[in-house]
Tab-separated table of C-alpha atoms in Angstrom:
chain	number	residue	atom	x	y	z
A	867	MET	CA	36.464	15.048	8.080
A	868	THR	CA	39.027	17.830	8.795
A	869	GLU	CA	41.920	15.380	8.388
A	870	ALA	CA	40.410	14.099	5.147
A	871	ILE	CA	40.284	17.663	3.825
A	872	ARG	CA	43.851	18.307	4.983
A	873	ARG	CA	45.150	15.171	3.285
A	874	SER	CA	43.285	15.981	0.089
A	875	CYS	CA	44.587	19.563	0.071
A	876	ARG	CA	48.178	18.372	0.450
A	877	THR	CA	47.844	16.404	-2.771
A	878	LEU	CA	46.971	19.603	-4.623
A	879	ARG	CA	50.177	21.500	-3.627
A	880	PRO	CA	52.835	21.632	-6.360
A	881	GLU	CA	56.523	21.148	-5.690
A	882	PRO	CA	57.571	24.015	-3.372
A	883	ARG	CA	60.388	25.500	-5.458
A	884	LYS	CA	59.342	24.937	-9.039
A	885	ARG	CA	60.972	27.498	-11.280
A	886	ILE	CA	58.887	29.422	-13.801
A	887	GLY	CA	60.652	29.277	-17.175
A	888	THR	CA	64.233	30.400	-17.606
A	889	GLN	CA	64.103	33.860	-16.152
A	890	LEU	CA	66.981	36.236	-15.620
A	891	GLU	CA	68.366	36.552	-12.113
A	892	ALA	CA	67.008	40.078	-11.900
A	893	GLY	CA	63.499	38.879	-12.592
A	894	ARG	CA	63.729	35.644	-10.624
A	895	LYS	CA	62.425	37.156	-7.375
A	896	GLN	CA	59.421	38.558	-9.217
A	897	GLY	CA	58.897	35.140	-10.810
A	898	TRP	CA	59.050	33.338	-7.449
A	899	ALA	CA	56.644	35.872	-5.926
A	900	LEU	CA	54.180	35.290	-8.768
A	901	TYR	CA	54.647	31.559	-8.347
A	902	ALA	CA	54.033	31.744	-4.580
A	903	TRP	CA	50.860	33.736	-5.187
A	904	ASN	CA	49.710	31.145	-7.725
A	905	VAL	CA	50.464	28.336	-5.272
A	906	ARG	CA	48.479	29.969	-2.487
A	907	THR	CA	45.591	30.801	-4.830
A	908	THR	CA	45.567	27.291	-6.296
A	909	GLU	CA	45.751	25.760	-2.845
A	910	ARG	CA	42.911	27.880	-1.486
A	911	THR	CA	40.737	27.252	-4.550
A	912	GLY	CA	41.560	23.556	-4.599
A	913	CYS	CA	40.877	23.144	-0.900
A	914	ARG	CA	37.577	24.913	-1.225
A	915	GLN	CA	36.655	22.521	-4.015
A	916	VAL	CA	37.778	19.546	-1.956
A	917	ARG	CA	35.938	20.772	1.119
A	918	THR	CA	32.819	21.373	-0.963
A	919	GLN	CA	33.003	17.913	-2.482
A	920	ILE	CA	33.640	16.162	0.842
A	921	MET	CA	30.865	18.109	2.548
A	922	ARG	CA	28.498	17.274	-0.318
A	923	MET	CA	29.331	13.585	0.023
A	924	ALA	CA	28.823	13.745	3.773
A	925	LEU	CA	25.468	15.458	3.377
A	926	LEU	CA	24.357	12.872	0.822
A	927	ALA	CA	25.375	10.084	3.181
A	928	SER	CA	23.498	11.726	6.041
A	929	ALA	CA	20.449	12.202	3.842
A	930	ALA	CA	20.564	8.542	2.838
A	931	VAL	CA	20.680	7.492	6.487
A	932	ALA	CA	17.846	9.868	7.338
A	933	ALA	CA	15.783	8.621	4.409
A	934	THR	CA	16.326	5.028	5.447
A	935	THR	CA	15.359	5.872	9.003
A	936	GLY	CA	12.316	7.752	7.751
A	937	VAL	CA	11.131	4.852	5.625
A	938	ALA	CA	11.527	2.469	8.517
A	939	SER	CA	9.584	4.696	10.903
A	940	ALA	CA	6.856	5.337	8.340
A	941	SER	CA	6.292	1.680	7.557
A	942	PRO	CA	3.174	0.132	9.124
A	943	SER	CA	3.601	-1.357	12.539
A	944	ALA	CA	2.694	-4.959	13.220
A	945	GLY	CA	-0.761	-3.820	14.316
A	946	ALA	CA	-1.430	-1.524	11.384
A	947	GLY	CA	-2.901	-4.218	9.127
A	948	PRO	CA	-3.402	-3.691	5.381
A	949	ALA	CA	-3.362	0.101	5.758
A	950	SER	CA	-2.446	1.001	2.167
A	951	GLU	CA	-5.117	-1.254	0.645
A	952	ILE	CA	-7.754	0.153	2.971
A	953	ALA	CA	-6.723	3.723	2.171
A	954	ALA	CA	-7.004	2.990	-1.569
A	955	GLN	CA	-10.443	1.395	-1.106
A	956	LEU	CA	-11.733	4.327	0.942
A	957	ALA	CA	-10.539	6.719	-1.754
A	958	ALA	CA	-12.144	4.659	-4.528
A	959	VAL	CA	-15.483	4.057	-2.765
A	960	PRO	CA	-16.556	7.107	-0.753
A	961	GLY	CA	-18.761	6.930	2.304
A	962	GLY	CA	-16.964	4.066	4.034
A	963	THR	CA	-15.694	3.969	7.613
A	964	GLN	CA	-12.679	1.994	8.760
A	965	VAL	CA	-13.746	0.242	11.969
A	966	SER	CA	-10.676	-1.938	12.623
A	967	ASP	CA	-7.259	-2.703	11.159
A	968	ASN	CA	-8.945	-4.995	8.623
A	969	VAL	CA	-12.476	-3.781	7.948
A	970	ILE	CA	-14.400	-0.999	6.193
A	971	VAL	CA	-18.181	-0.653	6.499
A	972	TRP	CA	-20.795	1.216	4.471
A	973	ARG	CA	-24.559	1.675	4.767
A	974	GLY	CA	-24.706	1.352	8.527
A	975	GLY	CA	-22.744	-1.907	8.451
A	976	ASN	CA	-24.908	-3.620	5.836
A	977	VAL	CA	-21.902	-3.711	3.511
A	978	VAL	CA	-18.579	-4.908	4.936
A	979	MET	CA	-15.217	-5.361	3.228
A	980	SER	CA	-12.542	-7.316	5.105
A	981	PHE	CA	-8.850	-7.419	4.175
A	982	PRO	CA	-6.233	-10.064	5.041
A	983	ASP	CA	-3.233	-8.921	7.026
A	984	PRO	CA	-0.013	-8.589	5.001
A	985	GLY	CA	1.361	-12.037	4.264
A	986	GLN	CA	-1.928	-13.750	5.164
A	987	GLU	CA	-4.248	-15.539	2.734
A	988	TYR	CA	-7.527	-15.191	4.629
A	989	ALA	CA	-9.344	-12.131	5.891
A	990	PRO	CA	-9.939	-12.469	9.640
A	991	ALA	CA	-13.322	-13.561	10.956
A	992	GLY	CA	-15.624	-10.890	12.297
A	993	LEU	CA	-14.140	-7.412	12.413
A	994	GLY	CA	-10.512	-8.422	12.672
A	995	ARG	CA	-7.941	-6.754	14.883
A	996	ASN	CA	-8.097	-3.528	16.884
A	997	VAL	CA	-11.809	-2.861	16.556
A	998	ARG	CA	-12.631	0.836	16.979
A	999	PRO	CA	-15.877	1.202	18.953
A	1000	ASP	CA	-16.142	4.938	18.280
A	1001	ALA	CA	-15.890	4.383	14.536
A	1002	LEU	CA	-18.495	1.603	14.702
A	1003	ARG	CA	-20.823	3.886	16.640
A	1004	ALA	CA	-20.314	6.755	14.191
A	1005	ALA	CA	-21.063	4.418	11.273
A	1006	GLY	CA	-24.228	3.090	12.957
A	1007	ALA	CA	-22.736	-0.401	12.857
A	1008	GLU	CA	-22.282	-1.321	16.520
A	1009	TRP	CA	-24.434	-4.401	15.977
A	1010	LEU	CA	-21.602	-5.882	13.869
A	1011	ASN	CA	-19.542	-6.344	17.011
A	1012	THR	CA	-21.970	-8.984	18.273
A	1013	ALA	CA	-20.433	-12.413	17.878
A	1014	GLY	CA	-22.931	-14.774	16.297
A	1015	PRO	CA	-22.747	-18.545	16.782
A	1016	ARG	CA	-22.209	-19.141	13.072
A	1017	ASP	CA	-19.189	-18.000	11.101
A	1018	VAL	CA	-18.801	-19.699	7.739
A	1019	HIS	CA	-15.357	-18.908	6.331
A	1020	GLY	CA	-15.579	-15.507	8.003
A	1021	CYS	CA	-19.059	-14.792	6.636
A	1022	GLN	CA	-21.119	-13.824	9.666
A	1023	SER	CA	-24.566	-15.066	10.550
A	1024	GLY	CA	-26.655	-16.382	13.420
A	1025	GLU	CA	-28.226	-15.222	16.621
A	1026	GLY	CA	-27.704	-11.539	17.382
A	1027	ILE	CA	-26.547	-10.744	13.867
A	1028	LYS	CA	-28.246	-10.706	10.480
A	1029	ASP	CA	-27.759	-13.403	7.884
A	1030	ALA	CA	-25.404	-12.521	5.070
A	1031	TYR	CA	-23.803	-13.527	1.813
A	1032	CYS	CA	-20.149	-13.024	0.963
A	1033	PHE	CA	-17.914	-12.902	-2.089
A	1034	TYR	CA	-14.149	-13.621	-2.003
A	1035	THR	CA	-11.459	-12.462	-4.405
A	1036	ASP	CA	-9.640	-15.827	-4.365
A	1037	ARG	CA	-10.654	-19.451	-4.412
A	1038	ASP	CA	-11.056	-21.390	-1.167
A	1039	PHE	CA	-12.484	-18.282	0.551
A	1040	GLN	CA	-9.168	-16.458	0.475
A	1041	GLY	CA	-8.372	-12.821	-0.236
A	1042	ARG	CA	-10.669	-9.886	0.399
A	1043	ARG	CA	-14.201	-10.629	1.568
A	1044	LEU	CA	-17.188	-8.503	0.542
A	1045	GLN	CA	-20.199	-9.140	2.774
A	1046	PHE	CA	-23.814	-7.981	2.452
A	1047	PHE	CA	-26.684	-7.899	4.939
A	1048	GLU	CA	-30.272	-7.041	4.001
A	1049	THR	CA	-29.279	-6.378	0.397
A	1050	CYS	CA	-31.101	-8.214	-2.367
A	1051	SER	CA	-29.227	-6.905	-5.392
A	1052	ASP	CA	-26.250	-4.713	-6.181
A	1053	ASN	CA	-23.520	-3.908	-8.656
A	1054	ALA	CA	-19.934	-5.000	-8.019
A	1055	TYR	CA	-18.688	-1.810	-9.701
A	1056	ASN	CA	-20.091	0.119	-6.728
A	1057	TRP	CA	-17.513	-1.549	-4.492
A	1058	GLY	CA	-14.490	-1.938	-6.764
A	1059	PHE	CA	-15.214	-5.681	-6.828
A	1060	GLU	CA	-16.031	-6.204	-10.484
A	1061	HIS	CA	-14.388	-9.225	-12.152
A	1062	LYS	CA	-12.870	-10.353	-8.855
A	1063	THR	CA	-15.037	-13.115	-7.342
A	1064	SER	CA	-13.649	-16.665	-7.186
A	1065	SER	CA	-15.556	-18.186	-4.227
A	1066	TRP	CA	-18.628	-17.384	-2.147
A	1067	VAL	CA	-20.709	-18.178	0.952
A	1068	ALA	CA	-24.433	-17.652	1.544
A	1069	THR	CA	-25.528	-17.883	5.180
A	1070	ASP	CA	-28.799	-16.120	4.452
A	1071	ILE	CA	-31.873	-18.257	5.191
A	1072	ASP	CA	-34.391	-16.358	3.098
A	1073	LYS	CA	-32.547	-15.299	-0.067
A	1074	THR	CA	-31.252	-17.042	-3.152
A	1075	ILE	CA	-28.647	-15.035	-5.032
A	1076	TYR	CA	-28.141	-15.106	-8.807
A	1077	THR	CA	-24.945	-13.602	-10.213
A	1078	TYR	CA	-24.319	-12.071	-13.646
A	1079	ASP	CA	-21.527	-10.845	-15.880
A	1080	VAL	CA	-23.543	-7.811	-17.031
A	1081	VAL	CA	-25.182	-4.882	-15.259
A	1082	ASP	CA	-28.543	-5.118	-17.019
A	1083	VAL	CA	-29.417	-8.643	-15.999
A	1084	ASP	CA	-31.501	-11.272	-17.686
A	1085	GLN	CA	-32.636	-13.460	-14.806
A	1086	ASP	CA	-32.471	-16.630	-16.885
A	1087	ASP	CA	-28.871	-16.104	-18.008
A	1088	TYR	CA	-26.923	-16.160	-14.746
A	1089	LEU	CA	-23.359	-17.209	-13.942
A	1090	TRP	CA	-24.126	-19.176	-10.791
A	1091	ARG	CA	-26.868	-19.547	-8.225
A	1092	GLU	CA	-26.380	-19.288	-4.454
A	1093	PRO	CA	-29.123	-21.163	-2.600
A	1094	GLU	CA	-29.851	-20.547	1.078
A	1095	ASN	CA	-27.115	-21.798	3.422
A	1096	SER	CA	-24.652	-22.819	0.723
A	1097	GLN	CA	-21.090	-22.180	-0.329
A	1098	SER	CA	-18.621	-22.738	-3.145
A	1099	SER	CA	-14.847	-22.839	-2.759
A	1100	TYR	CA	-14.413	-22.112	-6.468
A	1101	VAL	CA	-16.884	-20.818	-9.033
A	1102	GLY	CA	-15.169	-22.669	-11.897
A	1103	ASP	CA	-12.787	-21.765	-14.680
A	1104	ASN	CA	-15.575	-20.830	-17.058
A	1105	VAL	CA	-16.972	-18.056	-14.818
A	1106	ASN	CA	-14.043	-17.167	-12.558
A	1107	ASP	CA	-13.711	-13.392	-12.047
A	1108	ASP	CA	-16.697	-12.736	-14.338
A	1109	MET	CA	-19.266	-11.452	-11.818
A	1110	VAL	CA	-20.314	-7.795	-12.030
A	1111	SER	CA	-23.839	-7.867	-10.539
A	1112	TRP	CA	-26.360	-9.988	-8.655
A	1113	MET	CA	-29.970	-10.101	-7.596
A	1114	CYS	CA	-32.372	-12.146	-5.497
A	1115	GLY	CA	-34.532	-14.797	-7.090
A	1116	LYS	CA	-36.245	-18.073	-6.479
């Protein structure tokens, strides 16, 4: 950097013996003295400007490198999962507990939202990666860590775990999965899931679910019906992403 400043300063120096006007011989020495002072002043001022500019450029370059390094170090690690989506969901729906890289639970584990890893189409089965036993215990949801013999497109059920029903944001059971245990009716707005359901699974053996596109439901005017132990890979173009509420029926 010092050599760069030196080279740049040399370009600012005027010719060393430039005469100032057509002065008389008697005043020539005074003229050359004034000229020398101007040269030194110009050189010092110019070099300061050059040094300032070069230092500013160097600092900007260093800041850019530091910023790039900072972004890289702040980005999620391979085991961090869909961290930003989970953070947004926790902020939007209070009372939840993150119990793994992929899962949030509410209501003692009776409501579970599972997120696919970045670049993946399907949310993982069960609780996903890096389950946090302390968080499960604090949420009163340790029972969720029991692996049941049945897992229908990630929707848990079977021995040692309650039966459930699940909604998916994308067709073919892809995207986020919203799972309910021991819940007969609810509102999708409570979970940030309104107008998002494209497929579903019902592993519950004693509930039939009816879905609606309104909050105040008319039981006879439903979107689709979910019988016991059933599933649908796509709700259909006419009702896709329409669901906002549901309730149990016969």
